[in-house]
PDB file of C-alpha atoms in Angstrom:
ATOM      1  CA  UNK V   1      98.628  88.811  67.598  1.00 50.00           C
ATOM      2  CA  UNK V   2     101.093  91.120  69.424  1.00 48.00           C
ATOM      3  CA  UNK V   3     101.301  91.702  72.856  1.00 42.00           C
ATOM      4  CA  UNK V   4     100.571  95.338  73.135  1.00 48.00           C
ATOM      5  CA  UNK V   5      97.264  94.104  71.232  1.00 43.00           C
ATOM      6  CA  UNK V   6      96.129  92.119  73.831  1.00 42.00           C
ATOM      7  CA  UNK V   7      96.413  94.468  76.885  1.00 44.00           C
ATOM      8  CA  UNK V   8      94.461  97.388  75.189  1.00 49.00           C
ATOM      9  CA  UNK V   9      91.641  94.638  74.333  1.00 50.00           C
ATOM     10  CA  UNK V  10      91.822  93.229  77.970  1.00 43.00           C
ATOM     11  CA  UNK V  11      92.235  97.138  78.812  1.00 47.00           C
ATOM     12  CA  UNK V  12      89.124  97.363  77.058  1.00 48.00           C
ATOM     13  CA  UNK V  13      87.275  94.677  78.579  1.00 45.00           C
ATOM     14  CA  UNK V  14      87.931  95.509  81.734  1.00 41.00           C
ATOM     15  CA  UNK V  15      86.524  99.076  81.401  1.00 40.00           C
ATOM     16  CA  UNK V  16      83.140  98.077  80.095  1.00 39.00           C
ATOM     17  CA  UNK V  17      82.787  95.264  82.683  1.00 38.00           C
ATOM     18  CA  UNK V  18      83.569  98.457  85.232  1.00 41.00           C
ATOM     19  CA  UNK V  19      80.841 100.653  83.525  1.00 35.00           C
ATOM     20  CA  UNK V  20      78.402  97.522  83.754  1.00 37.00           C
ATOM     21  CA  UNK V  21      78.798  97.121  87.676  1.00 36.00           C
ATOM     22  CA  UNK V  22      78.724 100.632  88.289  1.00 35.00           C
ATOM     23  CA  UNK V  23      75.800 100.670  85.957  1.00 32.00           C
ATOM     24  CA  UNK V  24      74.107  97.767  87.583  1.00 34.00           C
ATOM     25  CA  UNK V  25      74.960  98.840  90.911  1.00 34.00           C
ATOM     26  CA  UNK V  26      73.578 102.362  90.717  1.00 33.00           C
ATOM     27  CA  UNK V  27      70.571 101.342  89.404  1.00 32.00           C
ATOM     28  CA  UNK V  28      69.582  98.933  92.146  1.00 34.00           C
ATOM     29  CA  UNK V  29      70.350 101.241  95.127  1.00 34.00           C
ATOM     30  CA  UNK V  30      68.302 103.784  93.221  1.00 38.00           C
ATOM     31  CA  UNK V  31      65.440 101.390  92.701  1.00 42.00           C
ATOM     32  CA  UNK V  32      65.401  99.816  96.166  1.00 48.00           C
ATOM     33  CA  UNK V  33      67.129 102.663  98.522  1.00 48.00           C
ATOM     34  CA  UNK V  34      63.887 103.195 100.140  1.00 53.00           C
ATOM     35  CA  UNK V  35      63.426  99.443 100.952  1.00 54.00           C
ATOM     36  CA  UNK V  36      66.820  98.589 101.680  1.00 55.00           C
ATOM     37  CA  UNK V  37      67.535  97.224 105.438  1.00 51.00           C
ATOM     38  CA  UNK V  38      69.125 100.395 106.763  1.00 55.00           C
ATOM     39  CA  UNK V  39      67.209 100.087 109.758  1.00 81.00           C
ATOM     40  CA  UNK V  40      65.295  97.661 112.423  1.00 89.00           C
ATOM     41  CA  UNK V  41      61.704  96.854 111.993  1.00 95.00           C
ATOM     42  CA  UNK V  42      59.365  97.572 114.094  1.00 97.00           C
ATOM     43  CA  UNK V  43      56.678  94.547 114.732  1.00 98.00           C
ATOM     44  CA  UNK V  44      53.948  94.747 117.267  1.00 98.00           C
ATOM     45  CA  UNK V  45      51.369  91.830 118.094  1.00 97.00           C
ATOM     46  CA  UNK V  46      49.111  90.867 121.334  1.00 93.00           C
ATOM     47  CA  UNK V  47      50.938  90.376 124.671  1.00 90.00           C
ATOM     48  CA  UNK V  48      49.176  86.889 125.124  1.00 83.00           C
ATOM     49  CA  UNK V  49      50.402  83.470 124.348  1.00 85.00           C
ATOM     50  CA  UNK V  50      49.017  82.205 121.611  1.00 86.00           C
ATOM     51  CA  UNK V  51      50.362  78.149 121.392  1.00 84.00           C
ATOM     52  CA  UNK V  52      51.126  77.366 118.539  1.00 87.00           C
ATOM     53  CA  UNK V  53      51.472  80.677 116.548  1.00 92.00           C
ATOM     54  CA  UNK V  54      53.144  82.966 119.036  1.00 94.00           C
ATOM     55  CA  UNK V  55      54.680  82.312 122.375  1.00 92.00           C
ATOM     56  CA  UNK V  56      57.025  82.869 125.125  1.00 93.00           C
ATOM     57  CA  UNK V  57      58.789  79.751 125.957  1.00 92.00           C
ATOM     58  CA  UNK V  58      62.006  80.177 128.170  1.00 93.00           C
ATOM     59  CA  UNK V  59      62.100  83.325 128.204  1.00 93.00           C
ATOM     60  CA  UNK V  60      62.037  83.636 124.407  1.00 96.00           C
ATOM     61  CA  UNK V  61      59.055  85.353 121.865  1.00 97.00           C
ATOM     62  CA  UNK V  62      58.861  82.007 119.181  1.00 97.00           C
ATOM     63  CA  UNK V  63      55.621  80.245 117.631  1.00 95.00           C
ATOM     64  CA  UNK V  64      55.203  79.619 114.034  1.00 96.00           C
ATOM     65  CA  UNK V  65      54.244  83.300 113.029  1.00 97.00           C
ATOM     66  CA  UNK V  66      57.468  84.445 114.426  1.00 98.00           C
ATOM     67  CA  UNK V  67      59.727  82.104 112.864  1.00 98.00           C
ATOM     68  CA  UNK V  68      57.958  82.836 109.595  1.00 98.00           C
ATOM     69  CA  UNK V  69      58.519  86.600 109.705  1.00 98.00           C
ATOM     70  CA  UNK V  70      62.219  86.120 111.352  1.00 97.00           C
ATOM     71  CA  UNK V  71      63.125  83.566 108.442  1.00 97.00           C
ATOM     72  CA  UNK V  72      61.817  85.937 105.637  1.00 97.00           C
ATOM     73  CA  UNK V  73      63.311  89.385 107.407  1.00 96.00           C
ATOM     74  CA  UNK V  74      66.724  87.195 107.734  1.00 95.00           C
ATOM     75  CA  UNK V  75      66.516  86.507 104.424  1.00 95.00           C
ATOM     76  CA  UNK V  76      65.773  90.357 102.915  1.00 94.00           C
ATOM     77  CA  UNK V  77      68.897  91.419 105.710  1.00 93.00           C
ATOM     78  CA  UNK V  78      66.462  93.268 108.449  1.00 95.00           C
ATOM     79  CA  UNK V  79      66.664  93.423 111.425  1.00 95.00           C
ATOM     80  CA  UNK V  80      63.216  92.943 113.755  1.00 96.00           C
ATOM     81  CA  UNK V  81      62.109  94.309 117.122  1.00 97.00           C
ATOM     82  CA  UNK V  82      59.033  92.344 118.585  1.00 98.00           C
ATOM     83  CA  UNK V  83      56.787  94.394 120.607  1.00 98.00           C
ATOM     84  CA  UNK V  84      53.997  92.866 122.450  1.00 97.00           C
ATOM     85  CA  UNK V  85      51.026  94.762 123.958  1.00 96.00           C
ATOM     86  CA  UNK V  86      47.853  94.638 125.359  1.00 92.00           C
ATOM     87  CA  UNK V  87      45.814  93.967 122.017  1.00 92.00           C
ATOM     88  CA  UNK V  88      43.599  96.674 121.891  1.00 92.00           C
ATOM     89  CA  UNK V  89      47.001  99.287 122.820  1.00 96.00           C
ATOM     90  CA  UNK V  90      48.778  97.176 120.326  1.00 97.00           C
ATOM     91  CA  UNK V  91      46.027  97.814 117.224  1.00 96.00           C
ATOM     92  CA  UNK V  92      46.156 101.972 118.605  1.00 96.00           C
ATOM     93  CA  UNK V  93      50.525 101.800 117.940  1.00 96.00           C
ATOM     94  CA  UNK V  94      49.478 100.314 114.531  1.00 97.00           C
ATOM     95  CA  UNK V  95      46.973 102.692 113.386  1.00 96.00           C
ATOM     96  CA  UNK V  96      48.729 105.713 114.461  1.00 95.00           C
ATOM     97  CA  UNK V  97      51.888 104.801 112.174  1.00 94.00           C
ATOM     98  CA  UNK V  98      54.146 104.351 115.836  1.00 95.00           C
ATOM     99  CA  UNK V  99      55.336 100.791 114.200  1.00 96.00           C
ATOM    100  CA  UNK V 100      56.404  99.245 110.682  1.00 95.00           C
ATOM    101  CA  UNK V 101      53.789  95.853 111.035  1.00 97.00           C
ATOM    102  CA  UNK V 102      51.147  94.198 113.413  1.00 98.00           C
ATOM    103  CA  UNK V 103      51.128  90.332 113.322  1.00 98.00           C
ATOM    104  CA  UNK V 104      48.383  88.144 113.340  1.00 96.00           C
ATOM    105  CA  UNK V 105      46.256  90.679 111.849  1.00 97.00           C
ATOM    106  CA  UNK V 106      42.667  89.839 110.482  1.00 94.00           C
ATOM    107  CA  UNK V 107      40.818  91.838 107.432  1.00 94.00           C
ATOM    108  CA  UNK V 108      38.512  94.287 107.887  1.00 92.00           C
ATOM    109  CA  UNK V 109      37.083  97.096 105.856  1.00 92.00           C
ATOM    110  CA  UNK V 110      37.831  99.195 108.891  1.00 94.00           C
ATOM    111  CA  UNK V 111      41.551  98.101 109.233  1.00 96.00           C
ATOM    112  CA  UNK V 112      42.309  98.365 105.109  1.00 96.00           C
ATOM    113  CA  UNK V 113      42.172 102.114 105.913  1.00 96.00           C
ATOM    114  CA  UNK V 114      45.158 102.371 107.859  1.00 96.00           C
ATOM    115  CA  UNK V 115      46.944  98.759 106.694  1.00 97.00           C
ATOM    116  CA  UNK V 116      48.405  97.027 103.355  1.00 97.00           C
ATOM    117  CA  UNK V 117      47.169  93.465 103.264  1.00 98.00           C
ATOM    118  CA  UNK V 118      48.692  91.221 100.816  1.00 98.00           C
ATOM    119  CA  UNK V 119      47.810  87.885  99.807  1.00 97.00           C
ATOM    120  CA  UNK V 120      51.036  86.798  99.882  1.00 98.00           C
ATOM    121  CA  UNK V 121      51.488  88.086 103.420  1.00 98.00           C
ATOM    122  CA  UNK V 122      49.092  85.518 105.818  1.00 98.00           C
ATOM    123  CA  UNK V 123      50.443  83.575 108.410  1.00 97.00           C
ATOM    124  CA  UNK V 124      47.582  81.105 109.289  1.00 95.00           C
ATOM    125  CA  UNK V 125      44.331  80.753 108.411  1.00 93.00           C
ATOM    126  CA  UNK V 126      41.938  80.978 111.567  1.00 91.00           C
ATOM    127  CA  UNK V 127      38.758  79.040 111.949  1.00 92.00           C
ATOM    128  CA  UNK V 128      36.391  80.312 114.137  1.00 94.00           C
ATOM    129  CA  UNK V 129      34.850  78.096 116.242  1.00 96.00           C
ATOM    130  CA  UNK V 130      32.144  78.113 119.577  1.00 97.00           C
ATOM    131  CA  UNK V 131      33.607  77.109 122.367  1.00 98.00           C
ATOM    132  CA  UNK V 132      31.320  75.702 125.352  1.00 98.00           C
ATOM    133  CA  UNK V 133      31.221  73.758 128.777  1.00 98.00           C
ATOM    134  CA  UNK V 134      31.548  70.062 128.036  1.00 97.00           C
ATOM    135  CA  UNK V 135      28.516  69.564 130.245  1.00 97.00           C
ATOM    136  CA  UNK V 136      26.263  71.914 128.046  1.00 97.00           C
ATOM    137  CA  UNK V 137      27.180  71.188 125.124  1.00 96.00           C
ATOM    138  CA  UNK V 138      24.611  69.214 123.691  1.00 95.00           C
ATOM    139  CA  UNK V 139      22.298  72.187 124.433  1.00 95.00           C
ATOM    140  CA  UNK V 140      23.295  73.760 120.989  1.00 95.00           C
ATOM    141  CA  UNK V 141      22.577  73.193 118.097  1.00 91.00           C
ATOM    142  CA  UNK V 142      23.193  75.313 115.208  1.00 90.00           C
ATOM    143  CA  UNK V 143      24.230  75.525 111.012  1.00 85.00           C
ATOM    144  CA  UNK V 144      25.946  78.199 109.119  1.00 81.00           C
ATOM    145  CA  UNK V 145      22.928  80.847 109.215  1.00 86.00           C
ATOM    146  CA  UNK V 146      23.466  80.476 113.042  1.00 91.00           C
ATOM    147  CA  UNK V 147      19.775  80.533 113.479  1.00 88.00           C
ATOM    148  CA  UNK V 148      18.665  79.953 116.953  1.00 88.00           C
ATOM    149  CA  UNK V 149      21.126  81.285 118.960  1.00 94.00           C
ATOM    150  CA  UNK V 150      19.660  84.584 119.095  1.00 92.00           C
ATOM    151  CA  UNK V 151      18.962  84.522 123.256  1.00 94.00           C
ATOM    152  CA  UNK V 152      22.186  83.522 123.996  1.00 97.00           C
ATOM    153  CA  UNK V 153      24.943  85.235 124.970  1.00 98.00           C
ATOM    154  CA  UNK V 154      28.371  84.554 123.445  1.00 98.00           C
ATOM    155  CA  UNK V 155      31.719  85.633 124.733  1.00 98.00           C
ATOM    156  CA  UNK V 156      34.081  87.464 122.235  1.00 97.00           C
ATOM    157  CA  UNK V 157      37.407  89.573 123.375  1.00 93.00           C
ATOM    158  CA  UNK V 158      38.351  93.151 123.049  1.00 91.00           C
ATOM    159  CA  UNK V 159      39.624  94.612 119.761  1.00 89.00           C
ATOM    160  CA  UNK V 160      39.409  90.960 118.136  1.00 90.00           C
ATOM    161  CA  UNK V 161      37.616  90.372 114.622  1.00 90.00           C
ATOM    162  CA  UNK V 162      35.962  87.036 114.150  1.00 92.00           C
ATOM    163  CA  UNK V 163      36.316  86.918 111.143  1.00 88.00           C
ATOM    164  CA  UNK V 164      33.711  88.483 108.325  1.00 87.00           C
ATOM    165  CA  UNK V 165      31.487  86.189 108.511  1.00 91.00           C
ATOM    166  CA  UNK V 166      30.779  86.025 112.509  1.00 94.00           C
ATOM    167  CA  UNK V 167      31.274  89.883 112.810  1.00 92.00           C
ATOM    168  CA  UNK V 168      27.968  90.364 110.286  1.00 92.00           C
ATOM    169  CA  UNK V 169      25.686  88.543 112.404  1.00 92.00           C
ATOM    170  CA  UNK V 170      23.989  91.804 113.891  1.00 90.00           C
ATOM    171  CA  UNK V 171      21.353  89.363 115.543  1.00 90.00           C
ATOM    172  CA  UNK V 172      23.782  87.617 117.988  1.00 95.00           C
ATOM    173  CA  UNK V 173      24.528  89.257 121.349  1.00 97.00           C
ATOM    174  CA  UNK V 174      27.870  89.235 122.347  1.00 97.00           C
ATOM    175  CA  UNK V 175      29.848  90.290 125.921  1.00 98.00           C
ATOM    176  CA  UNK V 176      33.257  91.589 125.338  1.00 97.00           C
ATOM    177  CA  UNK V 177      35.834  90.740 127.526  1.00 97.00           C
ATOM    178  CA  UNK V 178      39.661  91.028 127.719  1.00 91.00           C
ATOM    179  CA  UNK V 179      41.577  87.785 127.520  1.00 89.00           C
ATOM    180  CA  UNK V 180      41.293  84.011 126.736  1.00 91.00           C
ATOM    181  CA  UNK V 181      41.583  83.864 130.545  1.00 93.00           C
ATOM    182  CA  UNK V 182      38.078  85.836 131.158  1.00 96.00           C
ATOM    183  CA  UNK V 183      36.655  83.749 128.258  1.00 97.00           C
ATOM    184  CA  UNK V 184      37.102  80.611 130.437  1.00 97.00           C
ATOM    185  CA  UNK V 185      36.066  81.858 133.574  1.00 98.00           C
ATOM    186  CA  UNK V 186      33.019  83.525 132.091  1.00 98.00           C
ATOM    187  CA  UNK V 187      32.140  79.679 130.620  1.00 98.00           C
ATOM    188  CA  UNK V 188      32.349  77.796 133.685  1.00 97.00           C
ATOM    189  CA  UNK V 189      30.362  80.507 135.539  1.00 97.00           C
ATOM    190  CA  UNK V 190      27.774  79.998 133.315  1.00 97.00           C
ATOM    191  CA  UNK V 191      27.915  83.613 132.727  1.00 97.00           C
ATOM    192  CA  UNK V 192      28.272  83.574 128.867  1.00 98.00           C
ATOM    193  CA  UNK V 193      26.661  80.266 127.111  1.00 98.00           C
ATOM    194  CA  UNK V 194      29.028  80.168 123.886  1.00 98.00           C
ATOM    195  CA  UNK V 195      32.463  81.891 123.221  1.00 98.00           C
ATOM    196  CA  UNK V 196      34.080  82.737 119.769  1.00 96.00           C
ATOM    197  CA  UNK V 197      37.659  81.447 119.765  1.00 94.00           C
ATOM    198  CA  UNK V 198      40.244  80.285 117.003  1.00 91.00           C
ATOM    199  CA  UNK V 199      40.250  76.722 116.740  1.00 91.00           C
ATOM    200  CA  UNK V 200      44.385  76.116 116.883  1.00 84.00           C
ATOM    201  CA  UNK V 201      44.206  78.483 119.862  1.00 86.00           C
ATOM    202  CA  UNK V 202      41.977  76.794 121.456  1.00 92.00           C
ATOM    203  CA  UNK V 203      44.218  73.569 121.044  1.00 87.00           C
ATOM    204  CA  UNK V 204      47.127  75.505 122.380  1.00 83.00           C
ATOM    205  CA  UNK V 205      45.351  76.469 125.205  1.00 88.00           C
ATOM    206  CA  UNK V 206      44.224  73.217 126.098  1.00 90.00           C
ATOM    207  CA  UNK V 207      47.725  71.341 125.990  1.00 83.00           C
ATOM    208  CA  UNK V 208      49.521  74.156 128.320  1.00 85.00           C
ATOM    209  CA  UNK V 209      46.548  73.001 130.910  1.00 92.00           C
ATOM    210  CA  UNK V 210      43.805  75.422 130.415  1.00 94.00           C
ATOM    211  CA  UNK V 211      40.049  75.253 129.098  1.00 97.00           C
ATOM    212  CA  UNK V 212      39.259  71.867 130.745  1.00 97.00           C
ATOM    213  CA  UNK V 213      35.911  70.947 130.624  1.00 97.00           C
ATOM    214  CA  UNK V 214      35.425  73.145 127.733  1.00 98.00           C
ATOM    215  CA  UNK V 215      35.009  71.723 124.147  1.00 98.00           C
ATOM    216  CA  UNK V 216      35.093  73.464 121.028  1.00 97.00           C
ATOM    217  CA  UNK V 217      31.459  73.169 118.641  1.00 96.00           C
ATOM    218  CA  UNK V 218      30.957  71.929 115.318  1.00 91.00           C
ATOM    219  CA  UNK V 219      30.378  72.657 112.342  1.00 90.00           C
ATOM    220  CA  UNK V 220      33.063  75.584 112.469  1.00 91.00           C
ATOM    221  CA  UNK V 221      31.768  79.026 111.638  1.00 92.00           C
ATOM    222  CA  UNK V 222      34.179  80.256 108.921  1.00 91.00           C
ATOM    223  CA  UNK V 223      37.686  80.404 108.082  1.00 91.00           C
ATOM    224  CA  UNK V 224      40.024  83.437 107.266  1.00 92.00           C
ATOM    225  CA  UNK V 225      43.473  84.639 106.809  1.00 95.00           C
ATOM    226  CA  UNK V 226      45.753  86.338 109.570  1.00 96.00           C
ATOM    227  CA  UNK V 227      48.740  88.545 108.209  1.00 98.00           C
ATOM    228  CA  UNK V 228      51.683  90.452 108.978  1.00 98.00           C
ATOM    229  CA  UNK V 229      50.385  93.615 107.805  1.00 98.00           C
ATOM    230  CA  UNK V 230      51.892  97.005 107.074  1.00 97.00           C
ATOM    231  CA  UNK V 231      51.127 100.218 108.509  1.00 96.00           C
ATOM    232  CA  UNK V 232      49.596 103.167 105.937  1.00 94.00           C
ATOM    233  CA  UNK V 233      50.243 105.937 108.461  1.00 90.00           C
ATOM    234  CA  UNK V 234      53.750 106.108 108.657  1.00 79.00           C
ATOM    235  CA  UNK V 235      55.146 109.209 107.190  1.00 72.00           C
ATOM    236  CA  UNK V 236      56.675 107.490 103.996  1.00 76.00           C
ATOM    237  CA  UNK V 237      53.575 105.421 102.512  1.00 68.00           C
ATOM    238  CA  UNK V 238      55.325 104.545  99.825  1.00 85.00           C
ATOM    239  CA  UNK V 239      58.145 102.796 101.511  1.00 89.00           C
ATOM    240  CA  UNK V 240      55.754 100.886 103.854  1.00 92.00           C
ATOM    241  CA  UNK V 241      53.636  99.576 100.826  1.00 93.00           C
ATOM    242  CA  UNK V 242      57.058  98.468  99.002  1.00 94.00           C
ATOM    243  CA  UNK V 243      58.355  96.850 102.518  1.00 94.00           C
ATOM    244  CA  UNK V 244      54.517  94.695 101.737  1.00 96.00           C
ATOM    245  CA  UNK V 245      55.333  93.819  98.232  1.00 96.00           C
ATOM    246  CA  UNK V 246      59.209  92.875  99.127  1.00 96.00           C
ATOM    247  CA  UNK V 247      58.196  90.803 102.253  1.00 97.00           C
ATOM    248  CA  UNK V 248      55.429  89.265  99.899  1.00 98.00           C
ATOM    249  CA  UNK V 249      57.389  87.857  97.517  1.00 97.00           C
ATOM    250  CA  UNK V 250      59.626  86.613 100.136  1.00 98.00           C
ATOM    251  CA  UNK V 251      57.112  84.815 101.751  1.00 98.00           C
ATOM    252  CA  UNK V 252      56.039  83.467  98.929  1.00 98.00           C
ATOM    253  CA  UNK V 253      59.380  81.582  97.595  1.00 98.00           C
ATOM    254  CA  UNK V 254      59.284  80.774 101.454  1.00 98.00           C
ATOM    255  CA  UNK V 255      56.228  78.934 102.178  1.00 97.00           C
ATOM    256  CA  UNK V 256      57.014  76.380  98.225  1.00 97.00           C
ATOM    257  CA  UNK V 257      60.176  75.252 100.194  1.00 97.00           C
ATOM    258  CA  UNK V 258      60.880  72.561 102.486  1.00 97.00           C
ATOM    259  CA  UNK V 259      61.660  74.886 105.331  1.00 96.00           C
ATOM    260  CA  UNK V 260      58.109  76.117 105.585  1.00 97.00           C
ATOM    261  CA  UNK V 261      56.876  72.754 105.442  1.00 96.00           C
ATOM    262  CA  UNK V 262      59.330  71.458 108.079  1.00 96.00           C
ATOM    263  CA  UNK V 263      58.421  74.103 110.480  1.00 96.00           C
ATOM    264  CA  UNK V 264      54.414  73.448 109.821  1.00 94.00           C
ATOM    265  CA  UNK V 265      55.323  70.098 111.059  1.00 94.00           C
ATOM    266  CA  UNK V 266      57.565  71.516 114.112  1.00 93.00           C
ATOM    267  CA  UNK V 267      54.734  73.088 115.145  1.00 89.00           C
ATOM    268  CA  UNK V 268      52.549  70.091 114.475  1.00 83.00           C
ATOM    269  CA  UNK V 269      50.042  72.570 112.650  1.00 79.00           C
ATOM    270  CA  UNK V 270      48.342  69.922 110.579  1.00 65.00           C
ATOM    271  CA  UNK V 271      47.379  68.139 113.374  1.00 50.00           C
ATOM    272  CA  UNK V 272      43.194  67.692 113.863  1.00 47.00           C
ATOM    273  CA  UNK V 273      41.937  67.137 117.132  1.00 42.00           C
TER     274      UNK V 273
END
């Protein structure tokens, strides 16, 4: 076999490889060009601290949800900007398309009109419970149907969905307050008989020293998923849908990893009290 023959065939192989790489690269860029990390994604959230899910520690935003989202964004090559706003304003920013996504967002039919909810973009599952003064806890008895609570005043936070089941209970009397501090105050002043809250948030508030003399009642009312939801309202809606799908694929991969399991342990998310 001559040297010139080898060189001619080697040149053909190199050309074939180069053409293949150019084709593959061009296809990938064309296929994903509208979801490639060309800019920072802005995610809005409620301004409060909700340990261990979302809170500020030593001046830095952290928590289970935050670390999950940061991990997935890093794997996908995105930069993130978290915007913390009062909850009602956060929803307005999101629903008007001013931001790309919103964290800690429960599903409702109304919210679906301006949100992409993907089953793999679930950040955690919320267990909804009634709270009561410890000294009054034996006054309340209820079952799944919540019969017998019609004459009680129940505190709920403004802008919150408290799960599809509770939200559908039209026979219950609700009083809307701004935040968890109002929930605590109204119970302690006996202006509310009960309040509705996420059990995991309640544990976090107890650990930071709040809600003394207040207990969570059994049975819990319902559970529902909390999402990282993406906006349907931004100008390039197709890109937003693909972003939702891209994050969902990476979230699914992450949740099957040891790193995710370690994160749950870090934030004590398995523990029941």
